[in-house]
mmCIF file of C-alpha atoms in Angstrom:
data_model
loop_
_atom_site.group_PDB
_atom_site.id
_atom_site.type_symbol
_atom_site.label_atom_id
_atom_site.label_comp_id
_atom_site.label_asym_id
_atom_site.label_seq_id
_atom_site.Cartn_x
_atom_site.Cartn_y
_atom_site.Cartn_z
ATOM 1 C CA UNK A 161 0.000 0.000 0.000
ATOM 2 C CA UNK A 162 1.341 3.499 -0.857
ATOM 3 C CA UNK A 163 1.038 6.222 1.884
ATOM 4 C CA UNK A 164 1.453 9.816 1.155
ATOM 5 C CA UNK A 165 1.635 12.404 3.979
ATOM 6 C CA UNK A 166 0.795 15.986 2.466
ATOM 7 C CA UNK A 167 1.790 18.946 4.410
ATOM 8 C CA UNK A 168 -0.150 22.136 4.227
ATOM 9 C CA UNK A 169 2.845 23.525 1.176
ATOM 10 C CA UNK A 170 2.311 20.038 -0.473
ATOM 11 C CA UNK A 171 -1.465 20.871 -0.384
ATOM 12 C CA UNK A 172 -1.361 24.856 -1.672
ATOM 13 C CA UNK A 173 1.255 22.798 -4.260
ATOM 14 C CA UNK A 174 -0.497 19.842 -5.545
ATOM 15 C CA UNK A 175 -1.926 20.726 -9.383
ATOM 16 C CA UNK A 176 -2.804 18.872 -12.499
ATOM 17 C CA UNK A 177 -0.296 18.265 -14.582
ATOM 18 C CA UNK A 178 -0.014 18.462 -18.411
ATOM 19 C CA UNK A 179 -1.200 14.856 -19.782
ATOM 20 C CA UNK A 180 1.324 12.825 -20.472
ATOM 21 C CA UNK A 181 3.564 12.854 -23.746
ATOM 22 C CA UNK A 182 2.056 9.793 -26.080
ATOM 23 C CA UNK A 183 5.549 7.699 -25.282
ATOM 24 C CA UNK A 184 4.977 8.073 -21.863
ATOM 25 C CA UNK A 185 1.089 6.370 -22.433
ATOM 26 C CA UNK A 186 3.181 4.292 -24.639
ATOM 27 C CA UNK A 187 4.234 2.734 -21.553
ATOM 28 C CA UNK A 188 1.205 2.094 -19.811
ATOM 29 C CA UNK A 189 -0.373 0.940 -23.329
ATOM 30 C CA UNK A 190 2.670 -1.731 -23.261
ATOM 31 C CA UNK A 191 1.352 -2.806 -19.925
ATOM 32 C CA UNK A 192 -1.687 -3.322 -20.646
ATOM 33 C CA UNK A 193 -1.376 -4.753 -23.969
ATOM 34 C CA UNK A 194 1.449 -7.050 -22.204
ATOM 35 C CA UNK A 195 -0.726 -8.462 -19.474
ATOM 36 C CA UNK A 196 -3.388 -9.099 -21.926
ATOM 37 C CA UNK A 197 -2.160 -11.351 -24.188
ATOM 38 C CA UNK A 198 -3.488 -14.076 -23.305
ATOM 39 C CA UNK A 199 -6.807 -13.300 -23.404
ATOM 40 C CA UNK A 200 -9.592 -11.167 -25.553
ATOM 41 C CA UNK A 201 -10.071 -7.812 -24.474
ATOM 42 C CA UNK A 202 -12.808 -5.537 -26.279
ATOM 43 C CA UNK A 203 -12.857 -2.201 -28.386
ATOM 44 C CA UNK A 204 -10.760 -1.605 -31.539
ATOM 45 C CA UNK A 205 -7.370 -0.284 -29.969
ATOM 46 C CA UNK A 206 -7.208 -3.841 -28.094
ATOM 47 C CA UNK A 207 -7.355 -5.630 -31.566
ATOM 48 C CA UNK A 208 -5.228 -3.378 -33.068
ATOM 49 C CA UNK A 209 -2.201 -3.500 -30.680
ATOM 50 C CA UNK A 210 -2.425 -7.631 -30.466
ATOM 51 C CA UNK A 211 -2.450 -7.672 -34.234
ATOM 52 C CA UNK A 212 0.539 -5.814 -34.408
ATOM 53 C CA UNK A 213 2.339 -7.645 -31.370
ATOM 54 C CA UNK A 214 1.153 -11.130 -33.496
ATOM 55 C CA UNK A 215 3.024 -9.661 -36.297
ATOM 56 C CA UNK A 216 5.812 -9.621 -34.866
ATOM 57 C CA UNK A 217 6.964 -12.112 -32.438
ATOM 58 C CA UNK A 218 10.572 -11.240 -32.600
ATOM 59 C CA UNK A 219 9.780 -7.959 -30.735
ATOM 60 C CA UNK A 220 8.171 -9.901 -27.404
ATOM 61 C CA UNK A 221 11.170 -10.116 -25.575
ATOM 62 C CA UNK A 222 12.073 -6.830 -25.967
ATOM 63 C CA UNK A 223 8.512 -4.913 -25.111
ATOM 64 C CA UNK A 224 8.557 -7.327 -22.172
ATOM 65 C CA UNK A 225 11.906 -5.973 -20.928
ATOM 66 C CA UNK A 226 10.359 -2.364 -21.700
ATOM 67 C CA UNK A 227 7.939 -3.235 -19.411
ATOM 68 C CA UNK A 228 9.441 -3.917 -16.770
ATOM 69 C CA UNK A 229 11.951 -1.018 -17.189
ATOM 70 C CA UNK A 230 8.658 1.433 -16.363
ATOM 71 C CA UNK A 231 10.219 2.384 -12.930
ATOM 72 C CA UNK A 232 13.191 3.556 -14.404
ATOM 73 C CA UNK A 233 11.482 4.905 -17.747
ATOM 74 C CA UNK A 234 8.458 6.841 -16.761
ATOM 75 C CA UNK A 235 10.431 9.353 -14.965
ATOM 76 C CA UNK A 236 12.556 10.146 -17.930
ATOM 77 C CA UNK A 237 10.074 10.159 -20.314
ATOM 78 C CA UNK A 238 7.981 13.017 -18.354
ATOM 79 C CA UNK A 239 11.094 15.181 -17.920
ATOM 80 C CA UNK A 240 10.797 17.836 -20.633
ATOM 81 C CA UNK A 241 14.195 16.623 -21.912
ATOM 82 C CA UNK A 242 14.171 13.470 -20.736
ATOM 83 C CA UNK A 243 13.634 11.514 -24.031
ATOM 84 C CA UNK A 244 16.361 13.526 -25.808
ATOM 85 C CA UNK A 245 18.803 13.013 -23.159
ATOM 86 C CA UNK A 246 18.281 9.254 -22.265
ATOM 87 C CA UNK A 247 19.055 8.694 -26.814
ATOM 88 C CA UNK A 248 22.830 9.923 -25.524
ATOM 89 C CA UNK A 249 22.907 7.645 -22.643
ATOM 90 C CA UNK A 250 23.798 3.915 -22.476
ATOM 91 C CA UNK A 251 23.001 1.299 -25.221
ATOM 92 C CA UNK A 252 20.672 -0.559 -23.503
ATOM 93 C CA UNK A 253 18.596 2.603 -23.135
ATOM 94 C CA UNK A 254 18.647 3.576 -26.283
ATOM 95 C CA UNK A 255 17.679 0.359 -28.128
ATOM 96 C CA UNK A 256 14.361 0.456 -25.186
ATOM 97 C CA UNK A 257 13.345 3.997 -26.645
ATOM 98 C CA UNK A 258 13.703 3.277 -29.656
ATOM 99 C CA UNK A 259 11.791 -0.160 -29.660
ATOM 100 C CA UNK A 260 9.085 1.902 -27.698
ATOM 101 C CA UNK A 261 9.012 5.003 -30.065
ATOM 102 C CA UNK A 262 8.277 1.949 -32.725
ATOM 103 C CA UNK A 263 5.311 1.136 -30.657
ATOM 104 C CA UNK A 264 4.107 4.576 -29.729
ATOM 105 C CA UNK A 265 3.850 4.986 -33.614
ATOM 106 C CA UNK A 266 1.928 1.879 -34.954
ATOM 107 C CA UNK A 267 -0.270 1.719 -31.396
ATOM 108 C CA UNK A 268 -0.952 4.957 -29.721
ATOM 109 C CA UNK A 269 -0.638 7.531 -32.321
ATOM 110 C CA UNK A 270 -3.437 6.617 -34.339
ATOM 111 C CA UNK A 271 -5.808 6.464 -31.552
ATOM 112 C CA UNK A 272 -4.012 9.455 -30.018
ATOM 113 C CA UNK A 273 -6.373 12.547 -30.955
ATOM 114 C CA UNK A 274 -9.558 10.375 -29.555
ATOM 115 C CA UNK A 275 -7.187 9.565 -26.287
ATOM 116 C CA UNK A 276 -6.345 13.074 -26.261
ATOM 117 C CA UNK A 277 -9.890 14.108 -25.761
ATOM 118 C CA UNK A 278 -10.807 11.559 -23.097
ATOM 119 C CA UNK A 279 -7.475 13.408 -21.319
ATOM 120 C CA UNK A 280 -9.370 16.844 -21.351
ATOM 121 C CA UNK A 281 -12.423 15.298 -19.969
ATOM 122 C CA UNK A 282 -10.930 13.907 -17.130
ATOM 123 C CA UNK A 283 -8.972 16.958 -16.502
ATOM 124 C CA UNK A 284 -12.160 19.434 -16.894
ATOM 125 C CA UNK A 285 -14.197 16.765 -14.616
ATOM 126 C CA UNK A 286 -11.145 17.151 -11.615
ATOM 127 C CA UNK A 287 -11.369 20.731 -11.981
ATOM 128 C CA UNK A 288 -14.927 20.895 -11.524
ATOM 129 C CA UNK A 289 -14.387 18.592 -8.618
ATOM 130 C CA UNK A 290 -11.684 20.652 -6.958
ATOM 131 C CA UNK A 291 -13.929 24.200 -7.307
ATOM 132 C CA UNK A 292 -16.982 22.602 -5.427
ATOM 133 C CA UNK A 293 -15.733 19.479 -3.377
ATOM 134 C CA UNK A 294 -11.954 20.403 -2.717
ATOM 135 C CA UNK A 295 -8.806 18.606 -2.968
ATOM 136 C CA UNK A 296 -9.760 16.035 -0.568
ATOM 137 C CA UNK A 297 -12.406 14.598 -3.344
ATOM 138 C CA UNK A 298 -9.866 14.844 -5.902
ATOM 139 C CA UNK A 299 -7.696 12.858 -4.680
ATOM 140 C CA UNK A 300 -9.818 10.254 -3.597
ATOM 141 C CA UNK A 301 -11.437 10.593 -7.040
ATOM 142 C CA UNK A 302 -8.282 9.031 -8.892
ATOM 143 C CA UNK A 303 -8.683 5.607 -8.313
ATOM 144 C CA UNK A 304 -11.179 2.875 -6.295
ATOM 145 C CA UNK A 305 -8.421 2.121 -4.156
ATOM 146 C CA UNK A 306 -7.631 5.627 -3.119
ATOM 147 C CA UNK A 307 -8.315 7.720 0.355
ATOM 148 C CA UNK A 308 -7.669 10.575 1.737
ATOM 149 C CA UNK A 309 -7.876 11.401 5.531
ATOM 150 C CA UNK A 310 -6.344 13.800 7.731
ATOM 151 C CA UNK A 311 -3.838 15.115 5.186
ATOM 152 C CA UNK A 312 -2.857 11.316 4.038
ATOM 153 C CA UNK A 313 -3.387 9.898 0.723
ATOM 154 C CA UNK A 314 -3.557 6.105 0.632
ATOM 155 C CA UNK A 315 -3.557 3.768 -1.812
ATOM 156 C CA UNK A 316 -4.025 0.222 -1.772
ATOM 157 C CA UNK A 317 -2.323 -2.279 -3.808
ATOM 158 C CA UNK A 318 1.515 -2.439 -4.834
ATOM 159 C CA UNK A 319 4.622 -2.768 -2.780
ATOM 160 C CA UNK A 320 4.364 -0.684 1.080
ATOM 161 C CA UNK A 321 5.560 2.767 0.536
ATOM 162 C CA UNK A 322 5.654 5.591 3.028
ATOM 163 C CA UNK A 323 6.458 8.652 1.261
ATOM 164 C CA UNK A 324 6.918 12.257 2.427
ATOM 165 C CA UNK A 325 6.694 15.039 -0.164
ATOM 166 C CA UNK A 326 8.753 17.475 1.412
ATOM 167 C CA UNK A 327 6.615 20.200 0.585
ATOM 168 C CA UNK A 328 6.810 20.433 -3.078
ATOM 169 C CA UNK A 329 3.465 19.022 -3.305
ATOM 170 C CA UNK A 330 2.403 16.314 -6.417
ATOM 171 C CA UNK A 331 1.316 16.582 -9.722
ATOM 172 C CA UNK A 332 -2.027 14.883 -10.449
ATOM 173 C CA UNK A 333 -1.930 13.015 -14.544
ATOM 174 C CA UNK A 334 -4.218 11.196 -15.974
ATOM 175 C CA UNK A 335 -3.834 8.253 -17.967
ATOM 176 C CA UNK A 336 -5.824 6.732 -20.984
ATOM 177 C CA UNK A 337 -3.934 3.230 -20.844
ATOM 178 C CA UNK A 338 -2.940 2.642 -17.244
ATOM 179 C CA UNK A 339 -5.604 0.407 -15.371
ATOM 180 C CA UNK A 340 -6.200 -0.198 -11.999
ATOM 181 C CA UNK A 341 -4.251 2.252 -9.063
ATOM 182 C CA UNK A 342 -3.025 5.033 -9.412
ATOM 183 C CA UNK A 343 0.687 5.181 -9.130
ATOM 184 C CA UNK A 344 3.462 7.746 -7.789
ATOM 185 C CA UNK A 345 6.582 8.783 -9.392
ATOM 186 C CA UNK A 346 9.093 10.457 -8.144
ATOM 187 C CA UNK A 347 12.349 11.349 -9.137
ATOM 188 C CA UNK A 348 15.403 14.076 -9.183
ATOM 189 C CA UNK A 349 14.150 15.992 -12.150
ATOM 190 C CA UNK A 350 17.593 17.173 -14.236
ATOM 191 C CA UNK A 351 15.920 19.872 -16.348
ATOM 192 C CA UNK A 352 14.117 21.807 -13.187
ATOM 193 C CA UNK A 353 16.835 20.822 -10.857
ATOM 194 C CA UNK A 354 14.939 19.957 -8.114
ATOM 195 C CA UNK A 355 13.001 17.039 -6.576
ATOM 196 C CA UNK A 356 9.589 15.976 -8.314
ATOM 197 C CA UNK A 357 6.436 13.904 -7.900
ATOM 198 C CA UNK A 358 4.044 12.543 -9.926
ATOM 199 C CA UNK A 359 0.674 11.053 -9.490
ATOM 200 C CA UNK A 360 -0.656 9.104 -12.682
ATOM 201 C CA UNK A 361 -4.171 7.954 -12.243
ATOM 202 C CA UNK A 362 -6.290 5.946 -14.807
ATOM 203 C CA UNK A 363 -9.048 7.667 -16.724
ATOM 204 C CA UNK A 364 -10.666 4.150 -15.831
ATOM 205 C CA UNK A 365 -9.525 2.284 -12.970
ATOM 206 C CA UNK A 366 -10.840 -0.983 -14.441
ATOM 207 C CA UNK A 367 -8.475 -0.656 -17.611
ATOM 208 C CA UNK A 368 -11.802 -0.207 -20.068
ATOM 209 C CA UNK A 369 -10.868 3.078 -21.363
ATOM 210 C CA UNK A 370 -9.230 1.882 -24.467
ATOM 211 C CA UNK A 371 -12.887 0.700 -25.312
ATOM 212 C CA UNK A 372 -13.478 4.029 -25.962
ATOM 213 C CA UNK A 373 -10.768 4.509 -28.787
ATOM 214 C CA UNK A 374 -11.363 5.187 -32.391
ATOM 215 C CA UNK A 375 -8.818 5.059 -34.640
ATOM 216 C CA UNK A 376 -7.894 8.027 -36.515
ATOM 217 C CA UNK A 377 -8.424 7.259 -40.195
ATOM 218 C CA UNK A 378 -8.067 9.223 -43.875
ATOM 219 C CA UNK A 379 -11.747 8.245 -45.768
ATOM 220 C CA UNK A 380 -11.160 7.582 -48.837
ATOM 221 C CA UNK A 381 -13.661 9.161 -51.009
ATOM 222 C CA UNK A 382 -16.624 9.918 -48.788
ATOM 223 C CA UNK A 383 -18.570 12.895 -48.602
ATOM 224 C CA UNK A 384 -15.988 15.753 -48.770
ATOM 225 C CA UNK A 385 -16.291 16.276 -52.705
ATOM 226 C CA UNK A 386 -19.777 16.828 -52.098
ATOM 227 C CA UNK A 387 -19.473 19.483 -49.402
ATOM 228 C CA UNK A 388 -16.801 21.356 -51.320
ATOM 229 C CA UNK A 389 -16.947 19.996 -54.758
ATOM 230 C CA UNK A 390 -14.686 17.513 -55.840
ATOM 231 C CA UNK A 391 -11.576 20.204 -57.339
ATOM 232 C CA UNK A 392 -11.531 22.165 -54.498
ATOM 233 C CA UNK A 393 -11.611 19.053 -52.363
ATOM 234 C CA UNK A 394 -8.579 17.611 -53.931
ATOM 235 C CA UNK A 395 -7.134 20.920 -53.980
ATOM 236 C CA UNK A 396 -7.414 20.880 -50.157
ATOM 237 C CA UNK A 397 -6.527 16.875 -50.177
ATOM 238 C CA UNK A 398 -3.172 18.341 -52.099
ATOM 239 C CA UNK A 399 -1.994 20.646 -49.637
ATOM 240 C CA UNK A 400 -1.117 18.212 -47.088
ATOM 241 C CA UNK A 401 2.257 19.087 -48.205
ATOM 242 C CA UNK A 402 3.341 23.241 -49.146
ATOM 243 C CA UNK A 403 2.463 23.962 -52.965
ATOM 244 C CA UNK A 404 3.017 26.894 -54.711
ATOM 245 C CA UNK A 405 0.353 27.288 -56.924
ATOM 246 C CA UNK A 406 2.096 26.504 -59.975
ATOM 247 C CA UNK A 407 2.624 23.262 -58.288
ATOM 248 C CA UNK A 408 -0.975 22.913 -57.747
ATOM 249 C CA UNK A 409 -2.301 23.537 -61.401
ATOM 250 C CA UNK A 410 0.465 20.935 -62.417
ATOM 251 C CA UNK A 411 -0.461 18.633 -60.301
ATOM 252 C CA UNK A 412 -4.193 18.860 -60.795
ATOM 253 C CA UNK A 413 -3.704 19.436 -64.169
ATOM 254 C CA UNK A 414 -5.991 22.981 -64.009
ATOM 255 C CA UNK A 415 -5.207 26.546 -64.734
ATOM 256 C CA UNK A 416 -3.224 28.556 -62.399
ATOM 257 C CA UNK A 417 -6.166 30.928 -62.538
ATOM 258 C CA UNK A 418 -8.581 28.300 -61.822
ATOM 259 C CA UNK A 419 -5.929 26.783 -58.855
ATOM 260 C CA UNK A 420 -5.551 30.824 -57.367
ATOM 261 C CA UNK A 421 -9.363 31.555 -57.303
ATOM 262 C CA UNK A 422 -9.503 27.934 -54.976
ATOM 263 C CA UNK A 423 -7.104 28.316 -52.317
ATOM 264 C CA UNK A 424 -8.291 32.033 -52.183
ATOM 265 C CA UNK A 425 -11.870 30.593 -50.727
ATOM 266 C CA UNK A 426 -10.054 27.911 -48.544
ATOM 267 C CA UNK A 427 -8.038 30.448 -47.408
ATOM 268 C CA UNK A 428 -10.885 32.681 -46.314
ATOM 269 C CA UNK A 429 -13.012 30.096 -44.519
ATOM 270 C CA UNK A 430 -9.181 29.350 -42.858
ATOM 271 C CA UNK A 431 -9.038 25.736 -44.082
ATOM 272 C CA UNK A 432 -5.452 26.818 -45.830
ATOM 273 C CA UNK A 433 -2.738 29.211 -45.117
ATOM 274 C CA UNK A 434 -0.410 30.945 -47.516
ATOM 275 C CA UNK A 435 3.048 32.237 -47.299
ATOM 276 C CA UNK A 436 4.750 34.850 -49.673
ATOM 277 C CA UNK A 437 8.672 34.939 -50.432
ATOM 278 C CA UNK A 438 9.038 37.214 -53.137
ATOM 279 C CA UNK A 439 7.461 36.684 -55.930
ATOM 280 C CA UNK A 440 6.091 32.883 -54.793
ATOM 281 C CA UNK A 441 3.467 31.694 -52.802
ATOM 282 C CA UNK A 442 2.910 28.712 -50.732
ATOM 283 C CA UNK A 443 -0.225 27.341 -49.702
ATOM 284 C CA UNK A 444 -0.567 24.592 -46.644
ATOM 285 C CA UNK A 445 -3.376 22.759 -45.163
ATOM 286 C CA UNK A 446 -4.721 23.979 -41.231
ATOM 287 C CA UNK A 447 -5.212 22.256 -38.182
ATOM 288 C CA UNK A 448 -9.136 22.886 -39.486
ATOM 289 C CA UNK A 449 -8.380 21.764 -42.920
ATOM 290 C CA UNK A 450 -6.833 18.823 -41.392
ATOM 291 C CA UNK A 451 -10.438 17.872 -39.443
ATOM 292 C CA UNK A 452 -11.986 17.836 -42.850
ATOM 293 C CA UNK A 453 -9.794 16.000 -44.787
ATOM 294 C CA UNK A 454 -9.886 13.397 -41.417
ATOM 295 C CA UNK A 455 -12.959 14.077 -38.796
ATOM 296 C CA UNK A 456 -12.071 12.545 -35.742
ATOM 297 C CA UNK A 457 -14.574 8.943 -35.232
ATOM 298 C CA UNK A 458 -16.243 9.538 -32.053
ATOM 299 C CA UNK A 459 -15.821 7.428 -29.145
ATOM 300 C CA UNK A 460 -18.000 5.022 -27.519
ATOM 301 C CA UNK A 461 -20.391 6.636 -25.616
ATOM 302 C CA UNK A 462 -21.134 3.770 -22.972
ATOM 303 C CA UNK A 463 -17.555 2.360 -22.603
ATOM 304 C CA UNK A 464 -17.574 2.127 -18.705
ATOM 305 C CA UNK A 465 -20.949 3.128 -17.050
ATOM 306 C CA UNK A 466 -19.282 2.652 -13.743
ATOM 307 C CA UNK A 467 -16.918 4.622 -14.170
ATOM 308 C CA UNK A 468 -19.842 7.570 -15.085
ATOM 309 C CA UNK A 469 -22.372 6.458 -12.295
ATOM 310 C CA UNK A 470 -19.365 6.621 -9.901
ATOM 311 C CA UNK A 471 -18.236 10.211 -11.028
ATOM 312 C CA UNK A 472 -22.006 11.306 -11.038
ATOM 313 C CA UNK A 473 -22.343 9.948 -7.583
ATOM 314 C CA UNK A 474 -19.482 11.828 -6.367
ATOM 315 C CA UNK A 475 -20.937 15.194 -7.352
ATOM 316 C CA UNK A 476 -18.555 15.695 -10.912
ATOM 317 C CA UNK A 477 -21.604 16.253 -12.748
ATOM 318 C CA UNK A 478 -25.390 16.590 -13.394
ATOM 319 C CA UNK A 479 -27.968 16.507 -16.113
ATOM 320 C CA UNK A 480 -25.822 19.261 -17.854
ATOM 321 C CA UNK A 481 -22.020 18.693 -15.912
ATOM 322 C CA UNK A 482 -18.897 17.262 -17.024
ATOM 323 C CA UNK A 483 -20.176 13.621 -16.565
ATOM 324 C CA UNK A 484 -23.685 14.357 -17.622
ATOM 325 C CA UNK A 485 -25.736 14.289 -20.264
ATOM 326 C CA UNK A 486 -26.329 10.447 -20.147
ATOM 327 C CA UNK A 487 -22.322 10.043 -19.917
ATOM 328 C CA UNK A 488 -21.616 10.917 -22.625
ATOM 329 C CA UNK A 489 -19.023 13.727 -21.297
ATOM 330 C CA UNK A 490 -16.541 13.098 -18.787
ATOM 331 C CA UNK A 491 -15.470 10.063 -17.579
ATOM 332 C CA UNK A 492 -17.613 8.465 -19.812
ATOM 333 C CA UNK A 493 -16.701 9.346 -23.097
ATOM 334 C CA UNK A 494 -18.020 11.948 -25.656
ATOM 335 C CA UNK A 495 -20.292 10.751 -28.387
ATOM 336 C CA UNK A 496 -17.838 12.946 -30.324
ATOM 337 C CA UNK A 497 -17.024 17.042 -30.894
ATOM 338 C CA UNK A 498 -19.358 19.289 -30.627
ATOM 339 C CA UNK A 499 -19.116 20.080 -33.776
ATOM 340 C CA UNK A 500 -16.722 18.443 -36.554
ATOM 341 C CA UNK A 501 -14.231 20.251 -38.670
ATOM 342 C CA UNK A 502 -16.897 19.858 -41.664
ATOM 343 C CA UNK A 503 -19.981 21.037 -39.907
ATOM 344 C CA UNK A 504 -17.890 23.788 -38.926
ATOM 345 C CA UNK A 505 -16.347 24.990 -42.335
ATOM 346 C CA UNK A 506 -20.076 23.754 -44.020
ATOM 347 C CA UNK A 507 -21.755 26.816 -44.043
ATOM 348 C CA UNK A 508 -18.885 29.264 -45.383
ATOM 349 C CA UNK A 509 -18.034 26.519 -47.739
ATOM 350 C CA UNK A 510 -21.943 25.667 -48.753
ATOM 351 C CA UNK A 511 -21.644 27.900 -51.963
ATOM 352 C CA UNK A 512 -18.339 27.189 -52.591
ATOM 353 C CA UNK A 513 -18.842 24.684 -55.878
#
């Protein structure tokens, strides 16, 4: 069982921290994916990590060894140089971040934007606990094993720990992949210089909120010729990568004249941006234009209704909160944004072919 002894400073101190960087997740995915092997777990990331481990068996050994390297990894990983600095240091570390980075790419980065968003979910849900309930409810908020009483956190499960935090307080950081307990980190932090804590909790204690993934996919076809017309929808499609609009007309085989008047409306309706040196022009795609060449799938709306019962009961939401709305916010998922990047460039764009 872990014990943690907050002073009032670690109190005034404790905050949420930035969500973890995708190769830290990485980690906890690896866990999970790891201890799962060996039996059928639900949602699409699940069978999209075990087809990839299947595929290649030669790699086993070596995620397993990552895996139980998370002690010593996780702390590096959430420095804000860590990564960069552990590729100079010994071989052995090296070869595990770069068999991980393999991982984070082919596993967690295509579910990453819909992980992202469970992230801010559980970090606006905390916040509305901490304004009405306090700290207290926070912290026993983070996992089913957690308490708090009389300025001591406690959390069952693990290896007996007594730790003292010295009055630096902890940061709080949510997790998509971990499941079950939360669990502290702490560490000599060499870009701050000084002594730090962290306190990763699941998003689901009971390891289901990968059930609430959806992959990030390009459509192929689909419906975006019809909302913008099918040349300035490849036009858009096109500038994925800078183009001049020579480039453009060549490549689409129109007129320059024809290719101008186009990225002048995507431009407008701020689906494209375009850069002058000189004489030339370059044109490149948004973060906008990016949501309507690729909308985001939503989530599963009912992944873990435990999870949103539980959050509901502890006063994070209502009919209209953070975990409201028939859980479909919050610790229970989204049904998806509120509005996607094509609703929200349809109107501007309506007249457009």
């Amino acid at each position: 069982m872990l014990t943690a002894h907050f002073t009032h400073e670690d109190i005034a101190r404790t905050h949420m921290a930035p969500s973890a960087h995708p190769m830290a997740e990485a980690v906890f995915a690896l866990d999970l994916l790891v201890s799962s092997l060996n039996r059928c777990r639900p949602g699409r990331w699940a069978a999209h990590a075990r087809a990839w481990a299947a595929a290649r068996p030669f790699l086993h050994l070596e995620l397993r060894r990552i895996r139980r390297s998370e002690e010593r990894l996780l702390p590096v990983l959430l420095e804000a140089e860590g990564p960069a600095r552990a590729a100079d240091g010994q071989k052995e570390t090296r070869r595990a971040l770069s068999v991980l980075s393999e991982f984070q790419k082919a596993v967690v980065d295509p579910f990453w934007p819909s992980a992202h968003r469970l992230l801010l979910d559980t970090r606006k849900s905390c916040t509305h606990t901490l304004a009405h309930r306090g700290l207290a409810a926070v912290l026993e908020s983070v996992g089913g094993t957690a308490g708090w009483s009389e300025g001591t956190l406690t959390v069952s499960g693990g290896e007996d720990r007594e730790v003292f935090l010295d009055g630096r307080g902890v940061e709080l950081m949510p997790s998509v992949f971990l499941s079950g307990g939360p669990r502290l980190y702490r560490w000599y932090d060499r870009t701050s210089g000084r002594r730090r804590a962290v306190l990763v909790f699941p998003v689901c204690p009971h390891g289901r909120a990968t059930e609430a993934l959806a992959k990030e996919t390009r459509p192929q076809g689909g419906s975006l010729p019809q909302l913008l017309g099918r040349t300035r929808a490849a036009v858009l499609s096109q500038l994925t990568r800078p183009q001049s609009t020579s480039q453009l007309s060549a490549a689409l085989r129109i007129s320059v004249t024809t290719a101008s008047e186009h990225t002048s409306v995507l431009r407008s309706t701020g689906l494209i941006t375009t850069t002058r040196n000189g004489s030339s022009v370059r044109h490149e795609v948004t973060r906008l234009g990016e949501l309507v060449l690729n909308p985001p799938a939503p989530p599963l709306s009912t992944w873990c209704t435990e999870c949103a019962e539980r959050a509901v009961r502890a006063g994070h939401g209502g009919p209209d909160g953070p975990v409201g709305r028939e859980g479909r916010e919050g610790l229970g998922g989204r049904e998806g944004p509120n509005r996607t990047g094509r609703e929200a460039a349809g109107h501007a764009l309506s007249n457009s072919q």
